[in-house]
Backbone as numpy.savetxt, mean C-alpha at the origin, in Angstrom:
# Nx Ny Nz CAx CAy CAz Cx Cy Cz
-14.26 15.20 20.19 -13.56 14.60 19.98 -13.67 13.14 19.95
-12.44 12.77 18.53 -12.94 11.56 17.52 -13.04 10.46 18.48
-12.59 10.20 19.71 -12.22 9.40 20.44 -10.82 8.14 19.95
-10.30 9.19 19.49 -8.71 8.54 19.54 -7.67 9.90 19.27
-6.63 9.59 19.26 -4.94 10.76 19.51 -4.31 10.27 17.83
-3.97 11.85 17.52 -3.76 11.85 16.36 -1.88 12.61 16.88
-1.11 12.58 16.27 0.19 13.43 15.86 0.08 13.53 14.99
0.94 14.45 14.54 2.25 14.80 12.92 3.00 14.68 12.76
3.41 13.97 12.30 5.15 12.93 11.72 5.96 13.86 10.08
6.52 13.58 10.43 7.24 14.58 9.10 8.51 13.94 8.88
8.84 13.29 7.42 9.41 12.15 6.64 9.59 12.77 5.78
11.31 13.22 5.21 11.58 13.22 3.37 11.73 12.05 2.57
10.72 12.02 1.46 11.11 11.61 0.56 11.51 12.13 -0.92
12.36 11.88 -0.95 12.95 12.48 -2.64 13.57 13.94 -2.35
13.35 14.58 -1.43 13.87 15.55 -1.01 12.94 16.71 -0.56
11.87 16.02 -0.80 10.66 16.76 -0.12 10.05 16.67 1.40
10.00 16.94 1.98 9.41 17.65 3.45 7.70 16.99 3.33
7.42 15.82 3.84 6.00 15.28 3.78 5.57 15.43 5.51
4.29 16.08 5.80 3.69 16.38 7.20 2.26 15.38 6.80
2.34 14.31 7.72 1.59 13.61 7.75 1.06 13.26 8.79
-0.49 13.14 9.39 -1.62 13.28 10.60 -1.44 11.17 10.59
-1.05 11.29 12.01 -0.88 9.73 11.85 -1.99 9.07 13.87
-2.48 7.83 13.94 -2.26 7.82 14.91 -1.40 8.30 15.61
-1.70 8.84 17.33 -0.36 8.65 18.03 0.26 7.66 18.61
-0.43 6.38 18.94 0.31 5.51 18.97 -0.40 3.98 18.48
-0.10 2.93 18.53 -0.92 1.06 18.28 -1.82 1.44 19.22
-2.00 1.95 20.17 -3.11 1.70 21.21 -4.15 2.06 21.17
-4.25 2.96 20.19 -5.63 4.29 19.92 -6.17 2.75 19.12
-7.95 3.28 19.79 -9.05 2.32 19.14 -10.41 3.11 19.17
-11.28 3.35 18.45 -12.46 4.04 18.58 -13.39 3.52 17.29
-14.52 2.76 17.31 -15.18 2.28 16.85 -17.03 2.33 17.68
-17.28 2.92 17.64 -18.16 2.94 18.72 -19.69 2.43 17.81
-19.58 2.32 16.60 -20.86 2.17 15.47 -20.60 0.47 15.56
-19.33 -0.32 16.02 -19.30 -1.42 15.15 -19.11 -1.74 13.79
-18.42 -0.67 13.16 -18.53 -0.75 12.14 -17.28 -1.63 11.70
-16.38 -1.33 12.05 -14.57 -1.75 11.78 -14.66 -3.14 12.65
-15.33 -3.52 13.30 -15.74 -5.25 13.55 -16.61 -5.61 13.33
-17.22 -5.23 12.24 -18.34 -5.98 11.56 -17.59 -6.13 10.02
-16.70 -5.44 10.25 -15.65 -5.71 8.61 -14.71 -6.38 9.01
-14.71 -7.29 10.39 -13.32 -7.85 10.72 -12.22 -7.47 11.26
-12.13 -6.40 11.66 -11.07 -5.51 12.12 -10.91 -5.69 13.73
-10.27 -6.14 13.92 -10.21 -6.54 15.38 -9.42 -4.99 16.71
-9.86 -5.01 17.68 -8.98 -3.93 18.46 -7.87 -3.65 18.15
-7.44 -5.27 18.39 -6.14 -5.06 18.16 -5.40 -4.79 16.49
-5.91 -4.99 15.94 -5.54 -4.33 14.55 -5.77 -2.89 14.21
-6.52 -2.78 14.84 -7.48 -1.50 14.42 -6.51 -0.34 14.03
-5.51 0.34 15.23 -4.51 0.67 14.77 -3.26 0.99 13.72
-3.24 0.08 13.25 -2.78 -0.57 11.90 -2.88 0.28 10.93
-3.93 0.66 10.68 -3.75 1.70 9.69 -3.04 3.35 9.28
-2.74 3.89 10.87 -2.83 4.96 11.12 -1.01 5.30 11.59
-0.70 3.90 10.82 1.02 4.50 11.39 2.08 4.69 10.49
3.15 5.25 10.51 3.97 4.98 9.18 5.01 4.11 9.46
4.28 2.82 8.93 5.87 1.55 8.91 6.98 1.74 8.08
7.92 1.12 8.45 9.06 1.72 7.49 8.72 1.09 5.78
7.70 0.08 5.72 7.17 -0.90 4.71 7.06 0.20 4.05
6.10 1.34 4.49 4.99 2.48 3.89 6.35 3.55 3.48
7.47 3.98 4.05 8.53 4.94 3.88 8.93 4.01 2.53
9.07 2.82 2.84 9.94 1.78 1.26 9.57 2.65 0.09
8.66 1.73 0.43 7.22 2.32 -1.10 6.87 3.64 -1.41
6.95 4.50 -0.71 6.96 6.24 -0.65 8.38 6.56 -2.02
9.18 5.55 -1.30 10.37 5.84 -1.56 10.49 5.56 -2.85
10.47 3.83 -3.20 10.16 3.87 -5.03 9.48 4.21 -5.37
8.16 4.72 -5.00 7.58 5.50 -5.52 7.76 7.14 -6.61
8.88 7.12 -5.35 9.70 9.09 -6.02 10.05 8.82 -7.42
10.51 7.31 -7.84 11.70 7.28 -8.62 11.18 6.44 -10.31
9.52 5.57 -9.29 8.90 4.89 -10.74 8.81 5.27 -11.61
8.82 4.22 -12.87 8.40 5.32 -13.96 7.24 5.42 -14.29
6.29 5.90 -14.51 4.66 6.22 -14.09 3.96 6.16 -15.59
4.84 6.74 -16.33 4.15 7.25 -17.06 2.89 6.36 -18.33
2.15 7.01 -18.22 0.92 5.78 -19.25 0.38 4.83 -18.23
0.24 4.63 -16.96 0.12 3.92 -15.86 -0.74 4.35 -15.12
-1.92 3.50 -15.04 -2.81 3.54 -14.01 -2.47 2.99 -12.54
-2.43 3.43 -11.61 -2.09 3.19 -10.55 -3.00 2.64 -9.74
-2.96 1.39 -8.63 -3.71 1.34 -7.00 -2.81 0.82 -6.17
-3.40 1.55 -5.56 -1.89 1.36 -4.09 -3.01 0.38 -3.33
-2.80 -0.74 -3.08 -3.56 -1.82 -1.76 -2.56 -1.51 -0.52
-4.11 -1.14 0.27 -3.79 -0.90 1.86 -2.67 0.26 2.03
-3.68 1.20 1.81 -2.98 2.25 1.42 -2.82 3.25 3.02
-3.11 2.54 4.07 -3.12 3.27 5.30 -3.22 4.98 5.40
-2.51 5.53 5.83 -2.56 6.90 5.88 -1.87 7.79 4.41
-1.47 6.49 3.64 -1.36 7.17 1.92 -0.08 7.89 1.10
1.25 7.58 2.21 1.65 8.13 1.58 2.96 7.71 -0.07
2.46 6.53 0.28 3.08 6.29 -1.80 2.01 6.82 -2.37
0.52 6.63 -2.22 -0.07 7.50 -3.31 0.05 9.03 -3.12
0.55 9.54 -2.09 0.69 10.87 -2.10 1.46 11.39 -2.99
2.75 10.72 -2.74 3.82 10.79 -3.30 3.57 11.12 -5.10
2.99 10.12 -5.56 2.69 9.40 -6.74 1.42 10.90 -6.89
0.36 11.01 -6.53 -0.60 12.11 -6.59 0.97 13.53 -6.79
1.90 13.60 -6.35 2.12 14.95 -6.18 3.10 15.14 -7.76
3.52 13.76 -7.80 4.09 13.67 -9.04 3.20 13.32 -10.70
2.01 13.60 -10.44 1.08 13.49 -11.69 0.59 12.03 -12.23
0.35 11.38 -11.24 0.24 9.75 -11.51 -1.21 9.60 -11.72
-1.88 8.99 -12.10 -3.27 7.96 -12.32 -3.42 7.02 -11.55
-3.68 7.63 -9.89 -3.42 6.50 -8.71 -4.77 6.71 -8.14
-5.27 4.96 -7.69 -6.08 5.39 -6.83 -5.15 4.36 -5.61
-5.85 5.13 -4.32 -5.42 4.41 -2.79 -6.93 3.83 -2.63
-6.72 2.28 -1.78 -7.66 1.75 -1.53 -7.22 1.61 -0.18
-8.25 0.71 0.59 -7.85 0.11 2.06 -9.62 -0.16 2.65
-9.37 -1.08 3.42 -10.97 -1.32 3.77 -11.17 -0.87 5.54
-10.28 -0.17 6.46 -10.36 0.75 6.65 -11.58 1.72 7.53
-12.59 2.04 7.68 -13.23 3.22 7.92 -12.63 4.19 8.36
-11.28 4.51 8.52 -11.24 5.84 8.76 -10.02 5.93 7.65
-9.65 5.04 6.66 -8.47 5.67 5.62 -8.99 6.64 5.03
-9.81 6.53 4.95 -10.18 7.84 3.53 -9.85 9.54 4.17
-10.70 9.44 5.42 -10.77 10.48 6.24 -8.80 10.98 6.54
-8.37 9.85 6.65 -6.82 10.37 6.75 -6.35 10.82 5.90
-6.62 10.23 4.46 -5.92 10.37 3.01 -6.35 11.84 2.65
-7.50 11.79 3.07 -7.90 13.23 2.24 -6.97 14.62 3.35
-7.21 14.33 4.47 -6.57 15.26 5.51 -5.05 15.74 5.01
-4.46 14.55 4.76 -3.00 14.08 4.60 -2.86 14.48 3.13
-3.39 14.65 2.56 -3.16 15.39 0.71 -3.23 17.08 1.38
-4.04 17.17 2.27 -4.54 18.72 1.95 -3.94 19.14 2.84
-2.93 18.75 3.65 -1.82 19.36 5.05 -0.80 19.54 3.61
-0.27 18.80 2.49 0.35 18.43 1.96 0.01 19.48 0.61
-0.99 20.41 0.50 -1.08 20.98 -0.61 -1.54 20.22 -1.63
-1.81 19.41 -1.04 -2.20 18.26 -2.93 -3.70 18.16 -2.87
-4.52 18.03 -3.92 -5.68 18.19 -4.34 -6.34 16.20 -3.68
-7.39 16.62 -3.49 -8.11 15.36 -2.69 -7.69 13.56 -3.81
-7.46 12.44 -3.79 -6.50 11.85 -3.85 -8.30 10.59 -4.41
-8.01 9.97 -5.47 -8.77 9.34 -5.91 -9.00 7.95 -4.77
-10.00 7.65 -4.30 -10.17 6.35 -3.12 -11.42 5.36 -3.25
-10.79 4.29 -2.88 -12.04 3.56 -3.05 -11.65 2.64 -1.98
-13.03 2.12 -1.54 -12.98 1.48 0.37 -12.99 0.27 -0.47
-12.06 -0.88 -0.33 -11.81 -2.08 -1.13 -11.73 -3.08 -0.09
-12.25 -4.03 0.44 -12.15 -5.75 0.41 -11.54 -6.93 -0.21
-10.53 -7.30 0.14 -9.19 -8.18 -0.92 -10.24 -9.63 -1.14
-11.63 -9.43 -0.12 -12.69 -10.88 -0.30 -13.88 -10.79 -0.84
-14.13 -9.48 -1.28 -15.01 -8.77 -2.07 -14.86 -8.09 -3.40
-15.32 -8.93 -4.50 -15.36 -8.16 -5.91 -15.82 -6.97 -5.75
-15.08 -6.28 -6.73 -15.56 -4.36 -6.93 -15.12 -3.94 -8.39
-16.34 -4.32 -9.05 -16.03 -4.41 -10.86 -15.62 -3.47 -11.68
-16.52 -2.16 -10.37 -16.30 -0.71 -11.19 -15.27 -0.08 -10.41
-14.25 -1.16 -10.15 -12.33 -0.53 -9.53 -12.58 -0.34 -11.05
-12.07 -1.28 -11.87 -11.78 -1.47 -13.19 -9.95 -2.14 -13.08
-9.37 -2.17 -14.12 -8.03 -2.14 -13.65 -6.88 -1.21 -14.34
-5.57 -2.39 -13.83 -4.84 -1.17 -13.85 -3.31 -1.53 -14.31
-2.19 -1.02 -14.25 -1.10 -1.03 -14.99 0.29 -1.76 -13.92
-0.42 -0.72 -13.36 0.44 -1.07 -11.90 -0.54 -1.34 -10.37
0.02 -2.45 -9.58 -0.63 -2.26 -8.58 0.51 -2.19 -7.78
0.77 -1.50 -6.09 1.24 -1.73 -5.28 0.66 -2.11 -4.22
1.57 -2.29 -3.10 1.47 -2.37 -1.98 2.71 -2.64 -1.01
2.25 -2.06 0.61 3.26 -2.08 1.76 3.28 -3.07 3.06
3.97 -4.23 3.46 3.99 -4.89 4.53 2.17 -5.43 4.52
1.78 -6.05 3.48 0.69 -6.57 3.18 0.59 -8.25 3.31
1.43 -8.79 3.71 1.70 -10.42 3.63 1.58 -10.66 4.94
1.70 -10.03 6.15 1.63 -10.60 7.63 0.93 -11.82 7.87
-0.01 -12.23 7.64 -0.91 -13.28 7.74 -0.97 -14.21 6.72
-1.06 -15.91 6.54 -0.74 -16.64 5.94 -1.55 -16.62 4.71
-3.56 -16.34 5.18 -4.45 -16.59 4.10 -3.91 -15.13 3.21
-3.11 -13.96 3.16 -2.81 -12.56 2.48 -2.81 -12.80 1.42
-1.65 -13.48 1.08 -0.77 -14.68 -0.46 -2.26 -14.49 -1.23
-3.01 -15.55 -0.51 -3.82 -15.81 -1.70 -4.93 -14.86 -1.94
-5.72 -13.92 -0.98 -6.05 -13.14 -1.18 -5.90 -11.91 -2.54
-4.41 -11.75 -2.24 -4.09 -10.34 -2.89 -3.65 -11.13 -4.09
-3.43 -12.24 -4.48 -3.41 -13.11 -5.53 -4.62 -12.78 -6.47
-6.05 -12.86 -5.58 -6.98 -13.02 -6.36 -7.84 -10.96 -6.74
-6.99 -10.60 -5.92 -7.17 -8.71 -6.20 -6.12 -8.91 -7.84
-5.52 -9.32 -7.77 -4.63 -9.11 -8.94 -5.38 -9.74 -10.01
-5.80 -11.13 -9.76 -6.52 -11.49 -10.74 -7.70 -10.89 -11.50
-8.02 -9.99 -10.38 -9.49 -9.25 -11.10 -8.75 -7.89 -11.66
-7.85 -7.46 -11.54 -7.69 -5.99 -10.88 -6.43 -5.45 -12.01
-5.53 -6.04 -12.47 -4.66 -6.22 -13.06 -4.57 -6.26 -14.85
-3.98 -5.62 -15.69 -4.34 -5.70 -17.22 -3.63 -7.25 -17.40
-3.90 -7.82 -18.41 -2.91 -9.07 -18.97 -1.62 -8.85 -18.65
-0.94 -7.64 -19.13 0.54 -7.05 -19.59 0.79 -5.87 -17.94
0.85 -6.31 -17.03 1.16 -5.52 -15.96 1.97 -5.53 -14.48
2.59 -4.69 -14.12 3.57 -4.54 -12.72 2.81 -4.52 -11.29
3.64 -5.55 -10.57 3.32 -5.19 -8.73 4.58 -5.16 -8.51
3.98 -3.98 -7.47 5.11 -3.65 -6.78 5.25 -3.81 -5.17
6.19 -4.72 -4.52 5.25 -5.07 -3.06 6.98 -4.29 -2.45
6.53 -3.90 -1.18 7.83 -3.81 -0.04 7.24 -4.93 0.84
7.75 -5.52 1.87 7.66 -6.33 2.18 9.48 -6.46 3.22
9.01 -6.85 4.85 10.39 -6.76 5.67 10.49 -8.12 6.39
10.67 -8.82 5.43 11.06 -10.12 5.12 10.45 -11.24 5.77
8.89 -10.91 5.67 7.74 -12.20 6.04 8.12 -13.49 5.18
7.95 -14.52 5.75 7.89 -15.77 5.03 6.59 -16.09 4.01
5.68 -15.84 4.43 4.43 -15.54 3.61 4.97 -14.61 1.28
6.06 -14.26 1.76 6.53 -13.68 0.50 6.74 -14.35 -0.84
7.43 -15.67 0.34 7.83 -16.80 -0.83 6.45 -17.54 -1.77
5.39 -17.53 -0.20 4.27 -18.62 -0.90 4.01 -17.40 -2.41
3.28 -16.11 -2.03 3.34 -15.11 -2.62 3.71 -15.37 -4.60
5.34 -15.27 -3.94 5.53 -15.16 -5.40 5.33 -16.21 -6.52
5.05 -17.40 -5.24 5.10 -18.67 -6.34 3.62 -19.06 -6.96
2.94 -18.20 -6.51 1.42 -17.95 -6.38 1.44 -16.60 -8.17
2.45 -15.93 -7.60 2.61 -14.79 -9.07 2.94 -15.81 -10.18
4.16 -16.34 -10.68 5.03 -17.36 -11.43 3.51 -17.53 -11.81
2.86 -18.22 -11.02 2.06 -19.30 -11.66 0.80 -18.36 -12.63
0.95 -17.65 -12.49 0.60 -16.84 -13.14 0.54 -15.18 -14.37
1.89 -16.08 -14.36 3.07 -15.56 -15.39 3.89 -14.42 -15.16
4.04 -14.08 -14.08 4.63 -12.74 -13.56 6.08 -13.14 -13.26
7.45 -12.47 -13.91 8.59 -12.63 -13.41 8.94 -12.16 -11.87
9.84 -12.25 -11.16 10.39 -11.58 -10.37 12.01 -10.88 -10.31
11.78 -9.53 -10.24 12.45 -9.18 -9.90 12.97 -8.62 -8.04
14.19 -9.18 -7.41 13.50 -8.31 -5.88 15.42 -7.98 -5.38
15.20 -7.07 -4.87 15.94 -5.82 -3.92 15.72 -6.31 -2.53
17.08 -6.35 -2.40 16.73 -6.54 -0.54 17.40 -4.54 -0.36
16.80 -4.06 0.63 16.75 -2.79 1.05 17.10 -2.40 3.13
17.49 -1.73 2.73 17.14 -1.50 4.94 16.01 -1.07 4.86
15.35 -1.36 6.23 13.69 -0.97 6.46 13.86 0.42 7.52
14.93 0.70 7.83 14.69 1.98 8.63 17.07 2.47 8.11
16.91 3.85 8.71 18.50 4.30 8.75 19.54 3.94 9.33
19.43 2.91 10.21 20.52 2.59 11.56 20.69 0.80 11.18
19.82 0.88 9.97 20.19 -1.22 9.77 21.35 -1.34 9.09
22.09 -2.25 9.50 23.70 -3.10 9.05 23.10 -3.74 7.62
23.65 -4.14 6.63 23.02 -5.56 5.45 24.04 -7.12 6.45
22.95 -8.11 6.52 21.97 -8.19 5.08 20.72 -7.55 5.55
20.34 -6.40 4.76 19.14 -6.27 4.84 18.06 -6.99 5.01
16.70 -6.59 5.86 16.04 -7.89 6.07 14.41 -7.31 4.94
14.45 -6.11 4.60 13.74 -5.43 3.43 14.09 -5.62 2.17
12.60 -5.88 2.25 12.93 -6.71 -0.05 11.73 -5.69 -0.77
11.86 -5.58 -1.62 11.06 -4.80 -2.83 11.28 -5.93 -3.56
10.10 -6.13 -4.08 9.32 -7.14 -4.88 8.81 -7.00 -6.32
9.38 -6.55 -6.84 8.77 -6.12 -8.50 8.32 -7.35 -9.54
7.24 -7.26 -9.96 6.84 -8.41 -10.62 6.26 -7.68 -11.96
6.47 -8.66 -13.02 6.63 -8.20 -13.89 5.57 -9.17 -15.30
4.70 -8.68 -15.94 3.92 -9.71 -16.64 3.69 -9.31 -18.07
4.46 -9.94 -18.96 4.40 -8.89 -20.34 3.26 -10.41 -20.91
2.72 -9.36 -22.01 1.06 -10.81 -23.18 2.73 -11.48 -24.09
1.57 -12.56 -24.34 2.78 -12.57 -25.65 2.91 -12.49 -26.65
4.32 -12.42 -27.07 5.25 -12.04 -28.21 5.49 -10.64 -27.67
5.36 -10.10 -26.71 6.00 -8.60 -25.88 6.96 -9.36 -25.25
8.48 -8.27 -25.53 9.59 -8.50 -25.00 9.32 -8.16 -23.30
């Protein structure tokens, strides 16, 4: 036994049925060697990577229709990796990343569960530079601004890994920290296009979900 319980979940994205292994519930916890604790992942946070969150589903839907031609894509905080799996299925050049020690095996299992080859994965802490990760045309993430300090940390990752001409796409369930992050992105030359989206099938307008699409072009480019 691995020390935690899982279940399979099904979700439809773009008319395709995806099978995902997720943690059974948010009470699951297993850190026998203290690895997660040393990385700053508390027992309360430990299970968050292993859930299919509404913002993660929204990001996967966006990636089903997003223009990926010729773009190298990085997903931050991939968790179980649904958005990266959708991109993999579409033939994108995608790297999935997370800091949780179990994100990589869950991602590999979910790729195999959907008859996909293994994804390129890198363990990434936002506060620790990783020069070998390289640069990207598109950086994506879902619901990553739930702590006040995350805006500055995320902006730092973008500073290190976004090309001068790049896009950043975030899905956010209406957290207040998104406004602070948008100001930081404007300071870095990004323009924002924002769309409101339902976070689940039963939500009525005004929708709380936000699809935040930041674009930066080099001087002289439209």
